[in-house]
Coordinates of C-alpha atoms in Angstrom, one line a residue:
Chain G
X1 CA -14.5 15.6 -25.9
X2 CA -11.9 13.1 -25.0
X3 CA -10.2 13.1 -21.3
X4 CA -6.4 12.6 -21.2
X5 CA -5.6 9.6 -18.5
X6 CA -5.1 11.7 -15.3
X7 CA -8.6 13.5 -16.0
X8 CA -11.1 10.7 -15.8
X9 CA -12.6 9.1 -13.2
X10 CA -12.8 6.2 -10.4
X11 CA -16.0 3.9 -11.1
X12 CA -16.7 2.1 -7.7
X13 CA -19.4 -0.4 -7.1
X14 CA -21.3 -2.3 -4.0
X15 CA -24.4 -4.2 -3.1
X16 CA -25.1 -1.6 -1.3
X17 CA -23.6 1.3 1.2
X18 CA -21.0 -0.8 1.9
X19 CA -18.9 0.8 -1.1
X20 CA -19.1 4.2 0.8
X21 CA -16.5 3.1 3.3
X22 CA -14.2 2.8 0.1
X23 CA -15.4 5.7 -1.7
X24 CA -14.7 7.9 1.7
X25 CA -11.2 6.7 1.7
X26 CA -10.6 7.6 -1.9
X27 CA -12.1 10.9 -1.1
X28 CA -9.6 11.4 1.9
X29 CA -6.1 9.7 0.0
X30 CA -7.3 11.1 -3.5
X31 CA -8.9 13.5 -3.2
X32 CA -8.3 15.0 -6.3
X33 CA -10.1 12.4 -8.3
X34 CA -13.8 12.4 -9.2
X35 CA -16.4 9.0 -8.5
X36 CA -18.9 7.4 -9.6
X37 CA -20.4 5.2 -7.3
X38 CA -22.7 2.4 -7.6
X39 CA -24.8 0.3 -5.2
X40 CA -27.3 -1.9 -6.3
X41 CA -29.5 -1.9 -3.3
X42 CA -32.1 -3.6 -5.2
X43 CA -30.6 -7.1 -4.8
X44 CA -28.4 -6.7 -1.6
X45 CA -27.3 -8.4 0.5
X46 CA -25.1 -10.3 -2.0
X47 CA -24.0 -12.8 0.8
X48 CA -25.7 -15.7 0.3
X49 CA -26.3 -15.4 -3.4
X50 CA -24.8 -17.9 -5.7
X51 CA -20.9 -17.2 -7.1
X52 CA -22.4 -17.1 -10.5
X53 CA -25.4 -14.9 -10.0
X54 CA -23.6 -12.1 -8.0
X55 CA -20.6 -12.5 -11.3
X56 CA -23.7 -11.9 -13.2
X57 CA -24.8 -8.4 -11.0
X58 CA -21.0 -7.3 -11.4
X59 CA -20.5 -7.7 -15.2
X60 CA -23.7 -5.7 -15.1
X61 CA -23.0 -2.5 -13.0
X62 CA -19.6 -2.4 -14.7
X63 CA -21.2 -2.7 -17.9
X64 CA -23.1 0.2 -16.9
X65 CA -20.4 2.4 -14.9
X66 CA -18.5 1.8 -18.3
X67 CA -20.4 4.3 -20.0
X68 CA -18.9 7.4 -17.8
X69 CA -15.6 8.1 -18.7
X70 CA -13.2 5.8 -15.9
X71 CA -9.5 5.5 -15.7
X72 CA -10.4 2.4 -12.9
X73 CA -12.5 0.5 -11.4
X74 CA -12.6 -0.5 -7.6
X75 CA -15.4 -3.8 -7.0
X76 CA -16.0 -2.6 -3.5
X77 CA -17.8 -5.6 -2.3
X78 CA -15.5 -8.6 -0.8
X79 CA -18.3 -11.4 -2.0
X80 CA -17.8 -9.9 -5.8
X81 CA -14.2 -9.7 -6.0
X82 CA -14.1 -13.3 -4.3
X83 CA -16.6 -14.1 -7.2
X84 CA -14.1 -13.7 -9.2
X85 CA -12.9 -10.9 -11.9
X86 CA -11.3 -12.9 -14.5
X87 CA -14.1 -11.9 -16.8
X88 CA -14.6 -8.5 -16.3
X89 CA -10.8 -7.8 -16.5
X90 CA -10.2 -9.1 -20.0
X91 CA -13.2 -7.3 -21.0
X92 CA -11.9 -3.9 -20.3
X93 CA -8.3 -2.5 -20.4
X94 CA -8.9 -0.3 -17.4
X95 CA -7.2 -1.5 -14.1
X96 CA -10.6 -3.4 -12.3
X97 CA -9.2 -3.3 -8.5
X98 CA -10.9 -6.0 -6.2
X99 CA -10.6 -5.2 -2.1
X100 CA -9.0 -8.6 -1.3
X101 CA -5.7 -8.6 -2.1
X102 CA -5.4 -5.3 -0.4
X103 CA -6.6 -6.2 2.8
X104 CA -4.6 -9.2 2.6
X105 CA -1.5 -7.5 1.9
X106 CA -1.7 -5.2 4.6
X107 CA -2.4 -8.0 6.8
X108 CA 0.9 -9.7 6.3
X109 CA 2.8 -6.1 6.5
X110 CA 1.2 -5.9 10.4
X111 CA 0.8 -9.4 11.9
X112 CA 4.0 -10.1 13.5
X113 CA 2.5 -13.7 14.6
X114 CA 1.5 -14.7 11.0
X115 CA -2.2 -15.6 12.9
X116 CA -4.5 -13.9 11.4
X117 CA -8.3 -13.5 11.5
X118 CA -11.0 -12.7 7.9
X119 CA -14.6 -11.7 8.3
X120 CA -16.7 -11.6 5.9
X121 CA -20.3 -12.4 4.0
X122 CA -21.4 -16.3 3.7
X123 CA -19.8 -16.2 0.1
X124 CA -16.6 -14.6 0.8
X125 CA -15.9 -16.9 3.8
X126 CA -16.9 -19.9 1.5
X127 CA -15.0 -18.6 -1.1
X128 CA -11.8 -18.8 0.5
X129 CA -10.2 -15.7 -1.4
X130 CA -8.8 -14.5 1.7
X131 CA -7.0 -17.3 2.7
X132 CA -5.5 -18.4 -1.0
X133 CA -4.8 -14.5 -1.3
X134 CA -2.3 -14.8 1.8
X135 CA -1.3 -17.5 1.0
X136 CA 0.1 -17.1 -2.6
X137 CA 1.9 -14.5 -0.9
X138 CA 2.9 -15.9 2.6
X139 CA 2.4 -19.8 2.6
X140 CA 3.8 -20.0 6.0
X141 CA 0.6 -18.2 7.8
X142 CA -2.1 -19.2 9.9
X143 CA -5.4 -18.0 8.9
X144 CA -8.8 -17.9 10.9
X145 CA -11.8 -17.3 9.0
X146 CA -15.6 -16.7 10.2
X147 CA -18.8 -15.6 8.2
X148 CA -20.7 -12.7 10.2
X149 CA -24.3 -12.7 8.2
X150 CA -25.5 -10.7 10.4
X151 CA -23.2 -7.7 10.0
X152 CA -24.8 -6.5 6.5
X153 CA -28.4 -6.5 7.3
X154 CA -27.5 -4.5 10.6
X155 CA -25.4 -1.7 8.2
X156 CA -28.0 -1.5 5.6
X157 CA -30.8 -0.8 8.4
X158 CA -28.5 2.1 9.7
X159 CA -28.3 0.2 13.1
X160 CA -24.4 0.6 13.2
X161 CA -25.1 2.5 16.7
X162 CA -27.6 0.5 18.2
X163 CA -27.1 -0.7 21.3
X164 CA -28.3 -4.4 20.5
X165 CA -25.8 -4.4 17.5
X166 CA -22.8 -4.3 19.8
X167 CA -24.5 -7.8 21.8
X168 CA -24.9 -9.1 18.0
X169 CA -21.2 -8.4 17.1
X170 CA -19.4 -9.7 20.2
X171 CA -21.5 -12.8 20.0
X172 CA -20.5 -13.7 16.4
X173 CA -17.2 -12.8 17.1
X174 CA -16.6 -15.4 19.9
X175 CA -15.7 -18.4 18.1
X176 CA -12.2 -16.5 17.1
X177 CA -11.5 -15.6 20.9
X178 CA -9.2 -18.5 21.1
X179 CA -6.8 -18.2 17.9
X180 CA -4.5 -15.6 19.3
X181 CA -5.0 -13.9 16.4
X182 CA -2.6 -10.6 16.3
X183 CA -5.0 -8.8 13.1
X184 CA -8.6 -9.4 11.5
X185 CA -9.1 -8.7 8.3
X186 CA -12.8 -7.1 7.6
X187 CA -13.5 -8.9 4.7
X188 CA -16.5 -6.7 4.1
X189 CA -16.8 -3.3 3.2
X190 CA -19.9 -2.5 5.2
X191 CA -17.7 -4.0 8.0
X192 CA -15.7 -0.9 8.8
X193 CA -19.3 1.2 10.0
X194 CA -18.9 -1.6 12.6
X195 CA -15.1 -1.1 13.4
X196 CA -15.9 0.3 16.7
X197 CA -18.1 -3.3 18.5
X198 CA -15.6 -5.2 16.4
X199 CA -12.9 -3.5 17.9
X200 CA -14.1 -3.5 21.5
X201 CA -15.1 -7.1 20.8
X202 CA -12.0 -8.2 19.8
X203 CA -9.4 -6.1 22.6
X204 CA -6.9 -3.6 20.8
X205 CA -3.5 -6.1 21.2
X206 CA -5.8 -7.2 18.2
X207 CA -4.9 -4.9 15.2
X208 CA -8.0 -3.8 12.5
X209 CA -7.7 -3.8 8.9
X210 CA -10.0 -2.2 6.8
X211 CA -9.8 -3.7 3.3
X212 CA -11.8 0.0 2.6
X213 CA -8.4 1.8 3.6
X214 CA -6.0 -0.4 2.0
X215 CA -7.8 -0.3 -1.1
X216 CA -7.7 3.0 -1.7
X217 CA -4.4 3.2 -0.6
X218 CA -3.1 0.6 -3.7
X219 CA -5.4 2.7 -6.0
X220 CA -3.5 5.5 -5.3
X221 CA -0.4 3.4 -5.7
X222 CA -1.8 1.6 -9.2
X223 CA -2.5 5.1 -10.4
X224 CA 0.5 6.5 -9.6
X225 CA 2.4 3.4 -11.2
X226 CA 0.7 4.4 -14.3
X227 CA 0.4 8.0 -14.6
X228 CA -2.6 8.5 -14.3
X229 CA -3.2 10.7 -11.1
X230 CA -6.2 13.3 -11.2
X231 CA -4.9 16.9 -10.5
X232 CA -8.2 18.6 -10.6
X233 CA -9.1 20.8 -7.6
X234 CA -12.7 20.4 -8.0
X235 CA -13.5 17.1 -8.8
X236 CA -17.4 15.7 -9.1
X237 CA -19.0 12.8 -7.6
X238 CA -22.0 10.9 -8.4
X239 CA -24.2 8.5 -7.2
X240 CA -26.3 5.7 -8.5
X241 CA -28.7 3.1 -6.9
X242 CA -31.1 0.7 -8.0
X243 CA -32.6 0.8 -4.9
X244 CA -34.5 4.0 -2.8
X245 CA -32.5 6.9 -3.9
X246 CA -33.7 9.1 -0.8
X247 CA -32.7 6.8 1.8
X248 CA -29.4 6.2 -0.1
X249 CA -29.0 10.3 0.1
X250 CA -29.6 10.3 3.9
X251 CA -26.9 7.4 4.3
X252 CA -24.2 8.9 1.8
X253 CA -24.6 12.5 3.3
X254 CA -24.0 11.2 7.0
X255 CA -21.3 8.6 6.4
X256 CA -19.2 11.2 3.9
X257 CA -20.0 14.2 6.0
X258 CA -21.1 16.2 2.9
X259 CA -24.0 16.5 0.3
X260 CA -24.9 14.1 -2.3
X261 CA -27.0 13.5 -4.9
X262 CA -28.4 10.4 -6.0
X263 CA -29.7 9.1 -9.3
X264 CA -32.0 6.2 -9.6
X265 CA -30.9 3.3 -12.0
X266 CA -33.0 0.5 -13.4
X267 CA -30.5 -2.2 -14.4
X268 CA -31.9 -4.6 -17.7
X269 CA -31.9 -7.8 -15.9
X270 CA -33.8 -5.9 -13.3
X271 CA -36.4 -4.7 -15.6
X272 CA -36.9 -8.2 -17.0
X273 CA -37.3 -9.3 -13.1
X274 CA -39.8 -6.7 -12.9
X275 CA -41.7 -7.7 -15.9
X276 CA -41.9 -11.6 -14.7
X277 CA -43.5 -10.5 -11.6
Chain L
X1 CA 17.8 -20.3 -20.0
X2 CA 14.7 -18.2 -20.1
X3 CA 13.1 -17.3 -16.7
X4 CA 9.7 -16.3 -16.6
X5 CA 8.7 -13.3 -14.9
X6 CA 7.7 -14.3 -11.8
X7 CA 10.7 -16.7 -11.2
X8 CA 13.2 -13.3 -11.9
X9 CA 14.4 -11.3 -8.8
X10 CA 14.1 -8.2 -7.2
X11 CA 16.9 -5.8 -7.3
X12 CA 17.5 -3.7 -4.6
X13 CA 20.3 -0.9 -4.4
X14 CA 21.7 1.7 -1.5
X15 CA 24.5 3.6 -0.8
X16 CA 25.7 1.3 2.0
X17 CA 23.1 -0.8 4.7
X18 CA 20.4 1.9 4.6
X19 CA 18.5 -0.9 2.0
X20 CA 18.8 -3.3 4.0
X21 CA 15.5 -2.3 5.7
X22 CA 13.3 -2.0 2.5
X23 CA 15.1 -5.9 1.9
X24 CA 14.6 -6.9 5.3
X25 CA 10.5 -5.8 5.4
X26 CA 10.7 -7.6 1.3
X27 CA 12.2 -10.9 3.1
X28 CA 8.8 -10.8 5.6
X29 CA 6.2 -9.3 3.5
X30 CA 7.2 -11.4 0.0
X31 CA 9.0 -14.0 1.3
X32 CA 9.3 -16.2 -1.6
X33 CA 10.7 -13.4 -3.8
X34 CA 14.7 -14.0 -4.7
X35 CA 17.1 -10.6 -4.0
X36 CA 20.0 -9.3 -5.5
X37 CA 21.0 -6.2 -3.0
X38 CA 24.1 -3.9 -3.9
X39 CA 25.3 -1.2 -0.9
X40 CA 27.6 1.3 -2.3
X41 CA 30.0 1.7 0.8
X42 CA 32.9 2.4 -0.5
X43 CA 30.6 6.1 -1.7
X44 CA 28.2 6.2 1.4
X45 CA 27.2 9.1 2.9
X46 CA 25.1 10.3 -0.6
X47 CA 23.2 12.7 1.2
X48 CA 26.1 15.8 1.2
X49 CA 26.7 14.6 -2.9
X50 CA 26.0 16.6 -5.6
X51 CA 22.7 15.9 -7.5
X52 CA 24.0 14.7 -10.8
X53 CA 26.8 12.4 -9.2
X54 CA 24.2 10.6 -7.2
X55 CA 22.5 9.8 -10.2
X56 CA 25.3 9.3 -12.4
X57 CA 25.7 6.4 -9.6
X58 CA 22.4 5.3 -9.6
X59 CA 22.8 4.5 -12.7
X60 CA 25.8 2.3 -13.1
X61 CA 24.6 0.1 -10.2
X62 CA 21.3 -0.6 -11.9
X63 CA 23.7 -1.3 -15.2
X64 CA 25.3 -3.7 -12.8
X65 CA 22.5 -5.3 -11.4
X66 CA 20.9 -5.4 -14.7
X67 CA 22.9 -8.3 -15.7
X68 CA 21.0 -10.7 -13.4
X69 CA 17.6 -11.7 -14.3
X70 CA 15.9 -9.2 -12.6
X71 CA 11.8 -8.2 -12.7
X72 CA 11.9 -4.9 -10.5
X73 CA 14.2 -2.6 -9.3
X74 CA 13.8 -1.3 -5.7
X75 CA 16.4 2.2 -5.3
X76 CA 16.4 1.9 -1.5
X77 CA 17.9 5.1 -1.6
X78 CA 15.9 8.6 -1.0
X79 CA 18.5 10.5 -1.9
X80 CA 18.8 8.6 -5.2
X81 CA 15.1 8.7 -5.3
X82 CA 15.1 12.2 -4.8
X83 CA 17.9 12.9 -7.6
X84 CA 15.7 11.7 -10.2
X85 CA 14.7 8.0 -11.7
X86 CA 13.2 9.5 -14.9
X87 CA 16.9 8.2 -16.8
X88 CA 16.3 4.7 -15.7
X89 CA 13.0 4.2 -15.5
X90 CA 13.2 5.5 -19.8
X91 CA 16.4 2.7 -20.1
X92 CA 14.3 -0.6 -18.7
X93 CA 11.5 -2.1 -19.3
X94 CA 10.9 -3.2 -15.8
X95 CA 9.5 -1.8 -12.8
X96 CA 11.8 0.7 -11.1
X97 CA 10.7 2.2 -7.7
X98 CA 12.0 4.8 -6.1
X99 CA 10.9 5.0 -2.0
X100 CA 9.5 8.1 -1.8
X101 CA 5.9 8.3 -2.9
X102 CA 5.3 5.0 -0.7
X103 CA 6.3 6.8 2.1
X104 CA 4.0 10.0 1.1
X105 CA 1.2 7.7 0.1
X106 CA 1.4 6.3 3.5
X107 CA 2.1 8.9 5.6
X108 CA -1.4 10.1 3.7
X109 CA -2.7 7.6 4.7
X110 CA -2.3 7.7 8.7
X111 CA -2.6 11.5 9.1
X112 CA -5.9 12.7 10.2
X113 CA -4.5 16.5 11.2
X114 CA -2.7 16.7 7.4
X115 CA 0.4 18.4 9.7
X116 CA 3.3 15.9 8.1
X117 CA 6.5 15.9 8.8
X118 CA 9.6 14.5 7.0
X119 CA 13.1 13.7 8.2
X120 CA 16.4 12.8 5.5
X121 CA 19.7 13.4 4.4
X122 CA 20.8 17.2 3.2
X123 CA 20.2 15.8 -0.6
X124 CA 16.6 14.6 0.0
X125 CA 15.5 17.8 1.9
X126 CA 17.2 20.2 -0.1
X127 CA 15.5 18.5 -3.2
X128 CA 12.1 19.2 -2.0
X129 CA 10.9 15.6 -3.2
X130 CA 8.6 14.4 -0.7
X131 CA 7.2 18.1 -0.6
X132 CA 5.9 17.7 -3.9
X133 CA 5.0 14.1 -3.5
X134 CA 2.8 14.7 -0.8
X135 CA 1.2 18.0 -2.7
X136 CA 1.3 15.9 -6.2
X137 CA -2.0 13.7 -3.9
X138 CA -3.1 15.8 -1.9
X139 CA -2.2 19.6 -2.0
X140 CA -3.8 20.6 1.3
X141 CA -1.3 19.2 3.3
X142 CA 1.2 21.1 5.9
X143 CA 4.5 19.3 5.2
X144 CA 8.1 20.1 7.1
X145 CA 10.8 19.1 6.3
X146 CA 14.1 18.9 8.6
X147 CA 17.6 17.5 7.3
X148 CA 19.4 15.5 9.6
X149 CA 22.9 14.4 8.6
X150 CA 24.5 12.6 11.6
X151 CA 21.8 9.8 10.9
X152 CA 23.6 8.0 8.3
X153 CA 27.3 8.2 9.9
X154 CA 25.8 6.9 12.9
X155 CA 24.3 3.8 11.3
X156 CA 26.8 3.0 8.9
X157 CA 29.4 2.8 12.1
X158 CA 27.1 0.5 13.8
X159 CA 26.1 2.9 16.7
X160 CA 22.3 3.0 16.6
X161 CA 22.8 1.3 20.2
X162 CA 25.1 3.7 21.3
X163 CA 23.7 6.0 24.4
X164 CA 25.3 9.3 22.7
X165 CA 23.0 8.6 19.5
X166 CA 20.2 8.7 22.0
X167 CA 21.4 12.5 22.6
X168 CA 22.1 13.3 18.8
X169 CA 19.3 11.9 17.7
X170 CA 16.7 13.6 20.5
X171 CA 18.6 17.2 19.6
X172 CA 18.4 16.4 16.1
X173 CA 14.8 16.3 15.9
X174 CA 14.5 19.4 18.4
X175 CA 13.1 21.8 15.4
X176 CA 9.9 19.9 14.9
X177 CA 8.8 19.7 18.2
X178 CA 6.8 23.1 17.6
X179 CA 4.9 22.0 14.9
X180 CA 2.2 19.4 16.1
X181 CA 2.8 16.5 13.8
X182 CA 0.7 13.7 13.5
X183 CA 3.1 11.5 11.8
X184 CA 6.9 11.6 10.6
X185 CA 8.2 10.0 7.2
X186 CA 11.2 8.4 8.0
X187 CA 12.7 9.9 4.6
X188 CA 15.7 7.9 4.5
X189 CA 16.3 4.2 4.6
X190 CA 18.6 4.2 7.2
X191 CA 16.5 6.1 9.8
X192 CA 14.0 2.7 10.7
X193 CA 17.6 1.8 12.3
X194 CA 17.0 4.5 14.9
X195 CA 13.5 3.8 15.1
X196 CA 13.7 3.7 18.6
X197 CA 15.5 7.1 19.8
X198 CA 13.2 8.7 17.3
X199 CA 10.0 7.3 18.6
X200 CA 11.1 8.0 21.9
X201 CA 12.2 11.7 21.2
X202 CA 9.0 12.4 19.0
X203 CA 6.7 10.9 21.0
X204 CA 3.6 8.2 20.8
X205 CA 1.2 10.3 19.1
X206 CA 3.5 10.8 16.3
X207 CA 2.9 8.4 13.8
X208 CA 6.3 7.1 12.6
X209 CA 6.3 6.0 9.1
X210 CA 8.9 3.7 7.3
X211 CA 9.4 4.3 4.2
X212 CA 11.2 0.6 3.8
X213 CA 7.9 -0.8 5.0
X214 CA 5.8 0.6 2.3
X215 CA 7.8 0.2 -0.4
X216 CA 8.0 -3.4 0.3
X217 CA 4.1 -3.6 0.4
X218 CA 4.1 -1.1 -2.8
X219 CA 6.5 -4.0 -4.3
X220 CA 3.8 -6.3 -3.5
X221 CA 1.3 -4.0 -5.0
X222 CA 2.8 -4.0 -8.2
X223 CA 4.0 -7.0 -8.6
X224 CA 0.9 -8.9 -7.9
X225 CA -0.9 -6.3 -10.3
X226 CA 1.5 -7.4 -13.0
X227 CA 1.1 -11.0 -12.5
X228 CA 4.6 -10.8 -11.8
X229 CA 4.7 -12.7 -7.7
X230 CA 6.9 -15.6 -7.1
X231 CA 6.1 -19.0 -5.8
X232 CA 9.6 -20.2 -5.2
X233 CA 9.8 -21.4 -1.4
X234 CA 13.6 -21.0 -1.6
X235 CA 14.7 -18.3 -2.4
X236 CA 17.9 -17.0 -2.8
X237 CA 19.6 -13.5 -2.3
X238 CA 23.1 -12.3 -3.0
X239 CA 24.4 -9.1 -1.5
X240 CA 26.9 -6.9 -3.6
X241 CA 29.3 -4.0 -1.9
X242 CA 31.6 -1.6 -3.2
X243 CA 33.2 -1.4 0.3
X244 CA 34.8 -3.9 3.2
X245 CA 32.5 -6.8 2.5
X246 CA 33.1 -8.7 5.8
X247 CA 31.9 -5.6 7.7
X248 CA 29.1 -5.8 5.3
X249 CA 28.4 -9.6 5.8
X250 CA 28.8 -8.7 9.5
X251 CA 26.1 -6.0 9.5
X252 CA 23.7 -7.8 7.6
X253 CA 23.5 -11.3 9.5
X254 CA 22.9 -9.1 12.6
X255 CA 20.1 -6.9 10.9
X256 CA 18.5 -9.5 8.6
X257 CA 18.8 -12.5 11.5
X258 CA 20.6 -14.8 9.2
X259 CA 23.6 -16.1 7.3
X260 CA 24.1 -14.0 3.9
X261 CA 27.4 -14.0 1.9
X262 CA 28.6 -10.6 0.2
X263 CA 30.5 -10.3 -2.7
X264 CA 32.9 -7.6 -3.2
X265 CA 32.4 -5.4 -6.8
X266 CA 34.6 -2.8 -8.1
X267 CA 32.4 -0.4 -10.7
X268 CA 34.2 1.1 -13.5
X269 CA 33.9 4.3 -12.1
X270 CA 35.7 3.8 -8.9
X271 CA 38.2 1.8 -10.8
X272 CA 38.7 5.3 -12.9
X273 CA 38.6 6.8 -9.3
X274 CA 41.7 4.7 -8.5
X275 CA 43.8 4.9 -11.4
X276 CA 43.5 9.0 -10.7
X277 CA 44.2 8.4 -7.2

């Protein structure tokens, strides 16, 4: 059967659970549409991988995800997007939305100061996505940017509470005490399970921004734009890992408040890793 | 000679200095985008005006502005947003946005209770426009709506200052107090003008939202998406009125903090309009 537009669904993809933060947005601002969410816990973190390797994992999951029937794509995982999507765009003709420009955009609609302040994996800081994405649209602005390799491994153990995770935070978040930065960019999607040591770390005259949020927000815009909104009361959601799909179920049914299930994927590059062991 | 898309301009149209917020928040959040704004003072107030008449001149503004090379069209207006952009949007092939589903998407956005509420002219209310933009995303929303139509008199004669429209404005708003908002579209373009008495009579947990400052980041969204930005580090704008252009010229150094020149236009309907007179 072939879906009008409107009808199909939102393919998102992660390393990990980091996605989620995303997907629980789109949920909230869409929440009409139906997912399909992928998070290749296999191989994360994807932080200090090589640009060309993680390219590699993304063309993959999207080659996969491409199977369902999508309407867009969301790479909800900073070091991907600043991995670059050249490729994968002129593959399909499906808006493929990356969470950097977002998150940048909304940082230049709140900083009144122009000084502003990205997190992020080893890759996306070394990258420097977030500072040429400001930049092509505000050259004038200061920008501060600090890798925080901690942050992942602490999300993907489900420490986000832990008392010892706070310490962790506020210590890798000292060298940016003295930029006067007015926002922070969490260049991370895992980053936002942290949001509340990063805020307390940082002091509130310091305003948040969750690339998670914003990029659901411009899906919702891009969507629009195109006319291609979902107006289905009960849409479906499903969810894919190549990593433990119990533990992924725990994690998904906590962070988005409701009850998931999880499928378990075996990607073809992984297979042939398997088979070299 | 042949500009390419990103070196083309934004057009940007109102019935008098309402716009002038939406090109005030483009000027900070694109600044290297060139404008070509057109208040239609000499017709302001909108809001009372029959449906079809708005539109009807809607549409011979954006014929006007159409003859400078132009990449988007931004109808500042709600009212003309709420009359309908289906006409133009079917004429030209560029991007024309209206400024009411950036200020649903947002308000969306910031609302954690779903209790919205929306302020505008008589014309936007009565059209039910943001009702069913809201409800279009997300139909479980509570959405009320309250006309208010001293705003726009007050702003166009320069009195947002003015202690009375502290009074006006804090009576004006009276009807919602009941209804325990979370946030409050600012539904027309004028209103971020009296940002301050509304703030103050709604109070701080009421999220105000602008829906100048959204559509200027929805701008962003769109043209970015299209590979449509610009990289021009000066640019230039031109502002258009139908009315007195040296109270124009006056108003708008003041609000956009610096020295524009106005041009005064007569459209060939209000040159009909005269000849009848």
């Amino acid at each position: 059967m072939q879906l009008n537009k409107g009808e199909r669904a939102i393919g998102i993809l992660d390393s990990g659970v980091g996605g989620l933060t995303v997907t629980k947005e789109v949920m909230r601002q869409l929440p009409q549409e139906s997912i399909y969410y992928f998070g290749d816990h296999l191989r994360v973190p994807y932080g200090p991988r090589p640009k060309d390797e993680v390219r590699r994992f993304t063309e993959e999951i999207i080659e996969f995800l491409a199977q369902f029937p999508l309407k867009a794509i969301v790479v909800a995982c900073n070091t991907a997007t600043a991995a670059g999507l050249t490729n994968v765009r002129m593959k399909y003709d499906i808006p493929i939305l990356g969470v950097i420009d977002p998150g940048a955009r909304a940082a230049i609609k709140e900083s009144r100061t122009g000084r502003i302040g990205v997190i992020g994996t080893v890759g996306t800081i070394r990258s420097g996505a977030y500072e040429r994405a400001l930049k092509r649209i505000h050259p004038g602005l200061k920008v501060y940017s600090l890798a925080c390799p901690d942050f992942v491994p602490l999300v993907e153990q489900g420490l986000q509470h832990d008392l010892k995770t706070e310490e962790i935070v506020k210590r890798s978040l000292l060298p940016l005490a003295s930029y006067q930065l007015d926002s922070l960019i969490l260049g991370c999607t895992h980053y936002p399970m942290l949001t509340k040591p990063i805020t307390k770390a940082m002091g509130t005259h310091v305003e948040i921004i969750s690339s998670a949020e914003e990029t659901a927000k411009e899906l919702s815009t891009i969507l629009q734009h195109q006319q291609m909104l979902s107006s289905n009361p009960n849409p479906t959601h499903h969810l894919f890992t190549t990593g433990d799909p119990i533990a992924f179920q725990s994690f998904a049914n906590s962070w988005l408040d409701q009850q998931m299930t999880v499928e378990h994927v075996q990607l073809p590059s992984s297979k042939r890793l398997s088979m070299v062991d």
